[in-house]
Short mmCIF file of C-alpha atoms and ligand atoms in Angstrom, two decimals:
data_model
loop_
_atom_site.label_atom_id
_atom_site.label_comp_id
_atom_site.label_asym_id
_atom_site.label_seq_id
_atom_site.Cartn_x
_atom_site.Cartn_y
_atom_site.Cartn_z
CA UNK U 298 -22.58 -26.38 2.59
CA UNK U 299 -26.07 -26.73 3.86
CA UNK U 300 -29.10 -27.11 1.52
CA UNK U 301 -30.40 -23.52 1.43
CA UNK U 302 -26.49 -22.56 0.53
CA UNK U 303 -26.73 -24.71 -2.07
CA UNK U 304 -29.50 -24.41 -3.53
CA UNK U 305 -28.37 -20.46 -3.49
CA UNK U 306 -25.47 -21.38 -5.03
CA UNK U 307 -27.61 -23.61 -8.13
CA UNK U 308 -29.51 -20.27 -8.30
CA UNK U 309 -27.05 -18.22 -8.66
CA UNK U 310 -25.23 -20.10 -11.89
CA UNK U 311 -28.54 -20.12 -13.27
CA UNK U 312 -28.45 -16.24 -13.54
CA UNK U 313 -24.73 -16.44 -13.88
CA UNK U 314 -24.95 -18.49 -17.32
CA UNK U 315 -26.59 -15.65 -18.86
CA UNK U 316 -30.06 -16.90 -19.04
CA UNK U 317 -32.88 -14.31 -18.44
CA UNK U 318 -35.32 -13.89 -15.34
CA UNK U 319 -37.66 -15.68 -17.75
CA UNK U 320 -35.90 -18.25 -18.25
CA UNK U 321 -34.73 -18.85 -15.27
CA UNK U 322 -38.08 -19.43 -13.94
CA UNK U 323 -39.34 -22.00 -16.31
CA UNK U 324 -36.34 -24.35 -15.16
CA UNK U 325 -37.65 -26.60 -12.89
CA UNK U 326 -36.35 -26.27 -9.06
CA UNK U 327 -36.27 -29.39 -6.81
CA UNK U 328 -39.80 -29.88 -5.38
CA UNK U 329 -39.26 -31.98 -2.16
CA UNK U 330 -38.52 -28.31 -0.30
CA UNK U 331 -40.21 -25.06 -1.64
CA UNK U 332 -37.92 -22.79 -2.69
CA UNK U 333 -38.74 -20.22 -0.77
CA UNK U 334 -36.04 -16.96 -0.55
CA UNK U 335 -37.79 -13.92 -1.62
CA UNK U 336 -34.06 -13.06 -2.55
CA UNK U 337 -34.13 -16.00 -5.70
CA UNK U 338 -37.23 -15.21 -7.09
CA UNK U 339 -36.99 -13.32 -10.33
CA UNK U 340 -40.91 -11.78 -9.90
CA UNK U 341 -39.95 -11.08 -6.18
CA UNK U 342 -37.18 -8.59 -8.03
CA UNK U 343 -38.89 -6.60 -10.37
CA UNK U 344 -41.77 -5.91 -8.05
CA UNK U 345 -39.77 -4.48 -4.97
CA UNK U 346 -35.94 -3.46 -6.56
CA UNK U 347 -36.47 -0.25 -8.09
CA UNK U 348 -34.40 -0.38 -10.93
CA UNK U 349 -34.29 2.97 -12.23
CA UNK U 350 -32.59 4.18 -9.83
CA UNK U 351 -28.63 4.74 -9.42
CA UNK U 352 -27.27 1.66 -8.54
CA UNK U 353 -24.73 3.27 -6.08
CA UNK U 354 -27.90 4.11 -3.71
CA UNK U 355 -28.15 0.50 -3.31
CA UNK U 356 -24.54 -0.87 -3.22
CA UNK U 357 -23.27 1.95 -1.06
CA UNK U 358 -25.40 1.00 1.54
CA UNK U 359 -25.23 -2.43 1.90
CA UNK U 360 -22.95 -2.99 5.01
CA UNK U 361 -21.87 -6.98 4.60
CA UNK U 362 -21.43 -9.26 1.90
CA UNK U 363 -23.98 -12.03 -0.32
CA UNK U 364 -23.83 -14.85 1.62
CA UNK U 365 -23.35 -16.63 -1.81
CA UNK U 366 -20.62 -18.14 -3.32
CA UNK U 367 -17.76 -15.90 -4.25
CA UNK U 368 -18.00 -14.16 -8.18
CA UNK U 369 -17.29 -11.04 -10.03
CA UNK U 370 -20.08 -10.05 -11.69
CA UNK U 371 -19.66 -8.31 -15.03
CA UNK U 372 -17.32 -5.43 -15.97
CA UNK U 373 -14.79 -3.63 -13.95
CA UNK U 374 -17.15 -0.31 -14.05
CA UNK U 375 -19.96 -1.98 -14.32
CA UNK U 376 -20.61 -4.79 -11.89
CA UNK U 377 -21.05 -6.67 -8.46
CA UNK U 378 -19.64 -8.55 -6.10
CA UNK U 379 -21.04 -11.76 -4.29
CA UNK U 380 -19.59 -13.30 -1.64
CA UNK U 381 -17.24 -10.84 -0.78
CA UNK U 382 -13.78 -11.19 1.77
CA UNK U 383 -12.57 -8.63 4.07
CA UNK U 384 -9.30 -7.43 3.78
CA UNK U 385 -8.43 -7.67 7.88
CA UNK U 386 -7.67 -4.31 8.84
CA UNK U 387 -4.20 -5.16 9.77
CA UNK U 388 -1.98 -7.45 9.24
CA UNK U 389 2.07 -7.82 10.30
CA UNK U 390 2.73 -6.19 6.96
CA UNK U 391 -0.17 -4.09 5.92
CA UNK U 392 -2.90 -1.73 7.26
CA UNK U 393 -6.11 -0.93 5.81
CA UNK U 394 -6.93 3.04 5.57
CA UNK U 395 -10.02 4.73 5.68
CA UNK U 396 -11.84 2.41 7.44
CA UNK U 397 -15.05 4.33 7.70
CA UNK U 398 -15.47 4.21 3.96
CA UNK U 399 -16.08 0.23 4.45
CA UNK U 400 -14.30 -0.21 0.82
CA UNK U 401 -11.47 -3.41 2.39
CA UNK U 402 -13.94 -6.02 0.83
CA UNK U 403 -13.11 -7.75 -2.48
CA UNK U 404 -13.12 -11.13 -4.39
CA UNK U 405 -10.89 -13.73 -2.12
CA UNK U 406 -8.94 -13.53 -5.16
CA UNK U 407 -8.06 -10.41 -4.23
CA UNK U 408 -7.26 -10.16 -0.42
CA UNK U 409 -5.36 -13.11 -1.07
CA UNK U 410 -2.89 -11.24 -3.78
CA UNK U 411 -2.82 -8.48 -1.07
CA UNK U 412 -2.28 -10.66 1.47
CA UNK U 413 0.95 -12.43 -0.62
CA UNK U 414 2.16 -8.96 -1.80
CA UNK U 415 2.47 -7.54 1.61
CA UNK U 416 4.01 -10.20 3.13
CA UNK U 417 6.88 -9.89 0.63
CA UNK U 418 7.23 -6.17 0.73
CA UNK U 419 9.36 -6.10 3.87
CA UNK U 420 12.36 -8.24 1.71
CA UNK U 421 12.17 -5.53 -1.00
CA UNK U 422 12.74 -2.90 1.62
CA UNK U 423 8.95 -1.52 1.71
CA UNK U 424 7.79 -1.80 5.38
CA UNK U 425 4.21 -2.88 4.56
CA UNK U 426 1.17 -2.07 2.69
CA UNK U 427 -1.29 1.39 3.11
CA UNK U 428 -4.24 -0.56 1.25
CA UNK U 429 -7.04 2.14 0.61
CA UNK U 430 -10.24 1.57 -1.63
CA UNK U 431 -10.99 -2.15 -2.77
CA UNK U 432 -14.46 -2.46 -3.05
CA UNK U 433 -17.66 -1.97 -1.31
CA UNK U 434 -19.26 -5.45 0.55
CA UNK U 435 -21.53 -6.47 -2.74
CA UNK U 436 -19.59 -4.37 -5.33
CA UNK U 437 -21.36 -2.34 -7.44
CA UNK U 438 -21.20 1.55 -8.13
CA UNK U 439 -19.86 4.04 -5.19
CA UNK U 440 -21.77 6.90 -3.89
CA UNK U 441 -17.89 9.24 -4.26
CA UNK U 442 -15.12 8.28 -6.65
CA UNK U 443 -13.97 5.59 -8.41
CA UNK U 444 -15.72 4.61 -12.17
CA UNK U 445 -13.82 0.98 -11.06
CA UNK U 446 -13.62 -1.05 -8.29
CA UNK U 447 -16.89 -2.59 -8.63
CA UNK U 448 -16.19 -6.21 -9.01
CA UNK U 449 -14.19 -6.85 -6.21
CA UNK U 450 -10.82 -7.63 -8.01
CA UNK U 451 -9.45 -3.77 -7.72
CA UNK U 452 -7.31 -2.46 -5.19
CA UNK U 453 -5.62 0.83 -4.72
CA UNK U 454 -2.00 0.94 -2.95
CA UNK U 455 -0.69 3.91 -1.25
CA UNK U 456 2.91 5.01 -2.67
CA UNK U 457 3.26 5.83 0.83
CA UNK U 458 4.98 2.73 2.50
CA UNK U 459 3.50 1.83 6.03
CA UNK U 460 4.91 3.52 9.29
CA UNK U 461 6.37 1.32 11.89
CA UNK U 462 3.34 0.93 14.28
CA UNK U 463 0.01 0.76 13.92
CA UNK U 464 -2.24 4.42 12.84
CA UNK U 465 -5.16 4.65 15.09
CA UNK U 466 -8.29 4.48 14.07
CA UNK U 467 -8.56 8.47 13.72
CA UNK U 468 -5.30 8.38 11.70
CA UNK U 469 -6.26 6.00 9.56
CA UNK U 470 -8.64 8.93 8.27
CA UNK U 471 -6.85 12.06 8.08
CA UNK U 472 -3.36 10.57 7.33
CA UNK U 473 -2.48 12.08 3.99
CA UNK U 474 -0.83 9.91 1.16
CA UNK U 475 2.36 11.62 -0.56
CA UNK U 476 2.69 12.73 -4.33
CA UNK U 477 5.18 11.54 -5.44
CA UNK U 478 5.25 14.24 -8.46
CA UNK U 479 8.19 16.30 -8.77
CA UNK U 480 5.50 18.98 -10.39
CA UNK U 481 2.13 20.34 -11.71
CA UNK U 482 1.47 17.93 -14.59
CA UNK U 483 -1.13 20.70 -16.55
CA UNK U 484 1.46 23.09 -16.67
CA UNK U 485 2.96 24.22 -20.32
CA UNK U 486 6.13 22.02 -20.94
CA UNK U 487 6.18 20.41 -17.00
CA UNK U 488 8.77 18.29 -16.31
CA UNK U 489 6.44 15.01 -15.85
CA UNK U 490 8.94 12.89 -13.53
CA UNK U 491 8.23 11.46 -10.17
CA UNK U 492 9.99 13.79 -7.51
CA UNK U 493 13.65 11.95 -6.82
CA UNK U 494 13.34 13.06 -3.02
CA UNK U 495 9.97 11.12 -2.86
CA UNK U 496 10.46 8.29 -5.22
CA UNK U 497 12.70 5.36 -4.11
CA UNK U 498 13.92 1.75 -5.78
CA UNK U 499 11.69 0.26 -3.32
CA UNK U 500 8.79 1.92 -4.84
CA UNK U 501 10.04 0.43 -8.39
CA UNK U 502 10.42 -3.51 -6.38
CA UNK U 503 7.31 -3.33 -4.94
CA UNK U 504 5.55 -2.06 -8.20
CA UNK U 505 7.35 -4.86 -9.89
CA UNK U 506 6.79 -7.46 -7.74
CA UNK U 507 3.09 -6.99 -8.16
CA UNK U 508 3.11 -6.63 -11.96
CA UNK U 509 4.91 -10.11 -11.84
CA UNK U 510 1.99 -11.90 -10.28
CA UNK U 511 0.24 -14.08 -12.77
CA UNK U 512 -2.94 -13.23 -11.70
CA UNK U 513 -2.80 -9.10 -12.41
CA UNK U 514 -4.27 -7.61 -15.19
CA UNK U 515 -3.00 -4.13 -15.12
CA UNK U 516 -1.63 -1.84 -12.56
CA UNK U 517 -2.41 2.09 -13.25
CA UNK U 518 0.15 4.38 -12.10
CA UNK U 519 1.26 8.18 -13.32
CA UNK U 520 3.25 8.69 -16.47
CA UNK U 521 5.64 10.07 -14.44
CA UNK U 522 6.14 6.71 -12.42
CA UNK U 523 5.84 4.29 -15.73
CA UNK U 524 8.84 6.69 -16.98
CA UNK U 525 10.88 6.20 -13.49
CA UNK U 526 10.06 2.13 -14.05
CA UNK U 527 10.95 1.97 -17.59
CA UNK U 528 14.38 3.44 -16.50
CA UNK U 529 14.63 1.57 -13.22
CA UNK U 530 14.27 -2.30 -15.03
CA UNK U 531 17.13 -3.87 -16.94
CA UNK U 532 16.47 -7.17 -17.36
CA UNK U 533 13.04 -8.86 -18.03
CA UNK U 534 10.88 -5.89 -19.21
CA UNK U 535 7.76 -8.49 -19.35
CA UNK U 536 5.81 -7.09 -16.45
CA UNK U 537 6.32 -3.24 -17.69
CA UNK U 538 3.79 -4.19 -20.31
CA UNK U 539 1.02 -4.93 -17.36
CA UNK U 540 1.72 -1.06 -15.84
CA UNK U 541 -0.30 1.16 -17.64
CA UNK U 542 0.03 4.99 -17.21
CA UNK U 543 -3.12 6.97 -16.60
CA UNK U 544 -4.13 10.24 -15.11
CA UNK U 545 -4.13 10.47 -11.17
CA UNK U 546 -2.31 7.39 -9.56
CA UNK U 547 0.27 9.04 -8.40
CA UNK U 548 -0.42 8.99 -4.26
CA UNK U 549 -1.07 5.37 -5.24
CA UNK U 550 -1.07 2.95 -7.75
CA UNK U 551 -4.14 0.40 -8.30
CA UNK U 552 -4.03 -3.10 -9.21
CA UNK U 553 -6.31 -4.65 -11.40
CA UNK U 554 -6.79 -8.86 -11.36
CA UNK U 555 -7.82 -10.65 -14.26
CA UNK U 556 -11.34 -12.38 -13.92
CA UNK U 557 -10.59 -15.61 -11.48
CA UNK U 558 -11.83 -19.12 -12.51
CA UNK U 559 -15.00 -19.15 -10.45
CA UNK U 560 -16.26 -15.68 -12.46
CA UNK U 561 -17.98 -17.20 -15.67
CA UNK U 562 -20.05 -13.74 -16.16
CA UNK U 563 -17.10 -11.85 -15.09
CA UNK U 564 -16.11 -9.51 -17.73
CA UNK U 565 -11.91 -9.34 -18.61
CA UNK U 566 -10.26 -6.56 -20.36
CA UNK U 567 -8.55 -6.88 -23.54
CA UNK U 568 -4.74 -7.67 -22.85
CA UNK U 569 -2.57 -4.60 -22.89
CA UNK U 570 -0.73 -4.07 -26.09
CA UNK U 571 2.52 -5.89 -26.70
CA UNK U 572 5.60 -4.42 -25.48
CA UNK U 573 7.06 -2.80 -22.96
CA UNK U 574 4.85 0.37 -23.12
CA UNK U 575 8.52 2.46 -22.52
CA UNK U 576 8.27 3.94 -26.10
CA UNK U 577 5.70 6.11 -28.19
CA UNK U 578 2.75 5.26 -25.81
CA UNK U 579 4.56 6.79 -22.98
CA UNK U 580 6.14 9.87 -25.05
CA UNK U 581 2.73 10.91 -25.46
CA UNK U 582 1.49 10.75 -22.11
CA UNK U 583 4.41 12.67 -20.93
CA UNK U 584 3.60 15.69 -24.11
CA UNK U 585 1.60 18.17 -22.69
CA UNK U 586 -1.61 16.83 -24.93
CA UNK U 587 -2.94 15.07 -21.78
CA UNK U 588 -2.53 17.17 -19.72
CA UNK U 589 -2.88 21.35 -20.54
CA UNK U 590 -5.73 22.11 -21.21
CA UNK U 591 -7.00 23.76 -24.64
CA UNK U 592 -7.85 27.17 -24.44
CA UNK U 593 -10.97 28.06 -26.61
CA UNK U 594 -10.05 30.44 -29.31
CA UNK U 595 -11.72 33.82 -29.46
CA UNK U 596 -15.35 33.49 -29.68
CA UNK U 597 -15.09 30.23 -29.58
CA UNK U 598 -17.86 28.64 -26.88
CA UNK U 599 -15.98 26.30 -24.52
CA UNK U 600 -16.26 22.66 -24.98
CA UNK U 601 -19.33 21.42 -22.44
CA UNK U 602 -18.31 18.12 -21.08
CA UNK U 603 -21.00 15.82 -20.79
CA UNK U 604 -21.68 14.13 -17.66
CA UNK U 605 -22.35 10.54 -17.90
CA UNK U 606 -26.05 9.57 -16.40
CA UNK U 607 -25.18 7.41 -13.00
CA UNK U 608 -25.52 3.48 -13.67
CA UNK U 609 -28.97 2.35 -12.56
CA UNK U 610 -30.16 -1.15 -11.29
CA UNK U 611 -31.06 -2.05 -14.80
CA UNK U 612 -27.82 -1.09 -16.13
CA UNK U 613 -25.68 -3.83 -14.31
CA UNK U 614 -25.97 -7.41 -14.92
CA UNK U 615 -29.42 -9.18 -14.06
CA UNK U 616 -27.53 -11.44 -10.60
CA UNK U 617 -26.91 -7.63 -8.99
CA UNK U 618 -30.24 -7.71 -7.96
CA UNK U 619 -30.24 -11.36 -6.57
CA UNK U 620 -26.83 -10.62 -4.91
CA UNK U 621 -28.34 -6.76 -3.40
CA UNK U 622 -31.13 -9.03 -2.07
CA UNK U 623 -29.49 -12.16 -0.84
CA UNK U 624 -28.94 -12.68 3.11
CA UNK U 625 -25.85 -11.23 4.42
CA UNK U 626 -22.84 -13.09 5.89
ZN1 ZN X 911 -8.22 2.78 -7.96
#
């Protein structure tokens, strides 16, 4: 580490440990050098960051990572990402998609997990990974999709296993992933299973091998798949209880890590409820109360669905700033 590194990196847990701009400026620095960074000093941020704007105008554009140490920053959906990894774009087992989008960076955390499920995948008869959104180089909110992924420790997973070459460039684009629904979920009374022509073991022993690593918080998937993996285990039902079912996820599933060690400000869910999730939970989500939707009775005004406001600057954690202003790497 060289001096400015560390001294970025003392910076850094200063913010990190949840002490103000304030009061991070009335702690003394080390003299013998002046600390000079216009990224690490807290007046330097409130005079040039604009911070009521939408934070995704900043994070979306940033095109490399904090040359900082590596943290998650706050919450899943509301958060940042210093020194971020890139997921390589391919490796024996895996291929990133969508490379334009710039969205293969993450926590090292997290291209390592990827890194460790894919090379496993071919001995549970899954060719290799279609990785598509992780997050962008610093985190933070996206200009399209995705409420997630800002911390760096989310990864989506096409259900689509890889093909057995490498998709060009172009492909990697316009390659669609594959439903694996047998039907329209929002219709009256839908049969809400994953399509038996689509849906294969291999899908259920890949799922399963990535629920089993310690270091996952939750995986989202379809109802329709947690019903075909409820069915498909028979012996240690512990990991079912880390696959959660939720709307969408079912051209790919998304893995979720728990905060790693090096995160102090890094914001954890609460643990899933106990069990299995196989029983009520899932008998609801597969009702058609999620899914039709509610006609208004006569005369009655539609429901308006708020939008949320986007997250500004000022919204996410106090070290966004430093890490949207830090050097590059
Ligand atoms: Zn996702």
């Amino acid at each position: 580490m060289t001096t400015t590194t560390t001294k970025l990196a003392a910076a850094l847990l200063f913010l990190v440990g949840g002490l103000s701009h304030v009061q991070a400026e009335t702690i003394p620095l080390p003299t013998h050098k002046p600390f000079k960074t216009p990224a690490y000093n807290p007046a330097h941020h409130a005079s040039t960051l604009p911070l009521h704007e939408p934070a995704k105008l900043h994070f979306g554009k940033k095109k490399n990572p904090a040359a900082l140490p590596p943290q998650a920053v706050g919450g899943y959906a509301k958060g940042c990402l210093a020194g971020g990894e890139a997921l390589p774009k391919d490796g024996e087992s895996w291929q990133v998609m969508r490379l334009s989008r710039n969205r293969n960076w993450g926590h090292p955390e997290l291209v390592d997990f990827l890194e460790a499920l894919a090379n496993d995948a071919p001995a549970l008869g899954w060719q290799g990974l279609l990785v598509g959104d992780m997050a962008q180089p610093r985190g933070g909110p996206m200009l399209t999709g995705h409420a997630s992924h800002q911390i760096g420790l989310d990864a989506d997973i096409w259900l689509t296993p890889m093909p057995d070459r490498r998709f060009t460039r172009k492909e990697r684009e316009s390659t669609s992933a594959i439903s694996m629904l047998k039907g329209n979920m929002e219709l009256p009374g839908a049969d809400r299973s994953v399509d038996p022509k689509k849906w294969s073991d291999s899908h259920s022993r890949l799922i399963r091998r990535a629920a089993q690593d310690e270091r996952v918080a939750r995986i989202f998937v379809s109802p329709a798949i947690k019903k075909a993996l409820c069915e498909y285990e028979t012996e240690d039902r512990d990991w079912l209880r880390r696959v959660r079912p939720w709307w969408g996820h079912h051209y790919h599933f998304h893995v979720r890590l728990k905060c790693p060690s090096d995160s102090a400000s890094c914001v954890n869910q609460p643990a899933p409820p106990r069990g299995d999730g196989c029983g009520d939970e899932l008998t609801w989500w597969l009702s058609d109360e999620p899914w039709v939707p509610v006609k208004p009775k006569p005369g009655e005004k539609p429901k308006e669905v708020k939008k949320k406001p986007p997250l500004t600057l000022d919204d996410l954690p106090d070290v966004c700033q430093t890490i949207l202003l830090a050097d590059g790497k």
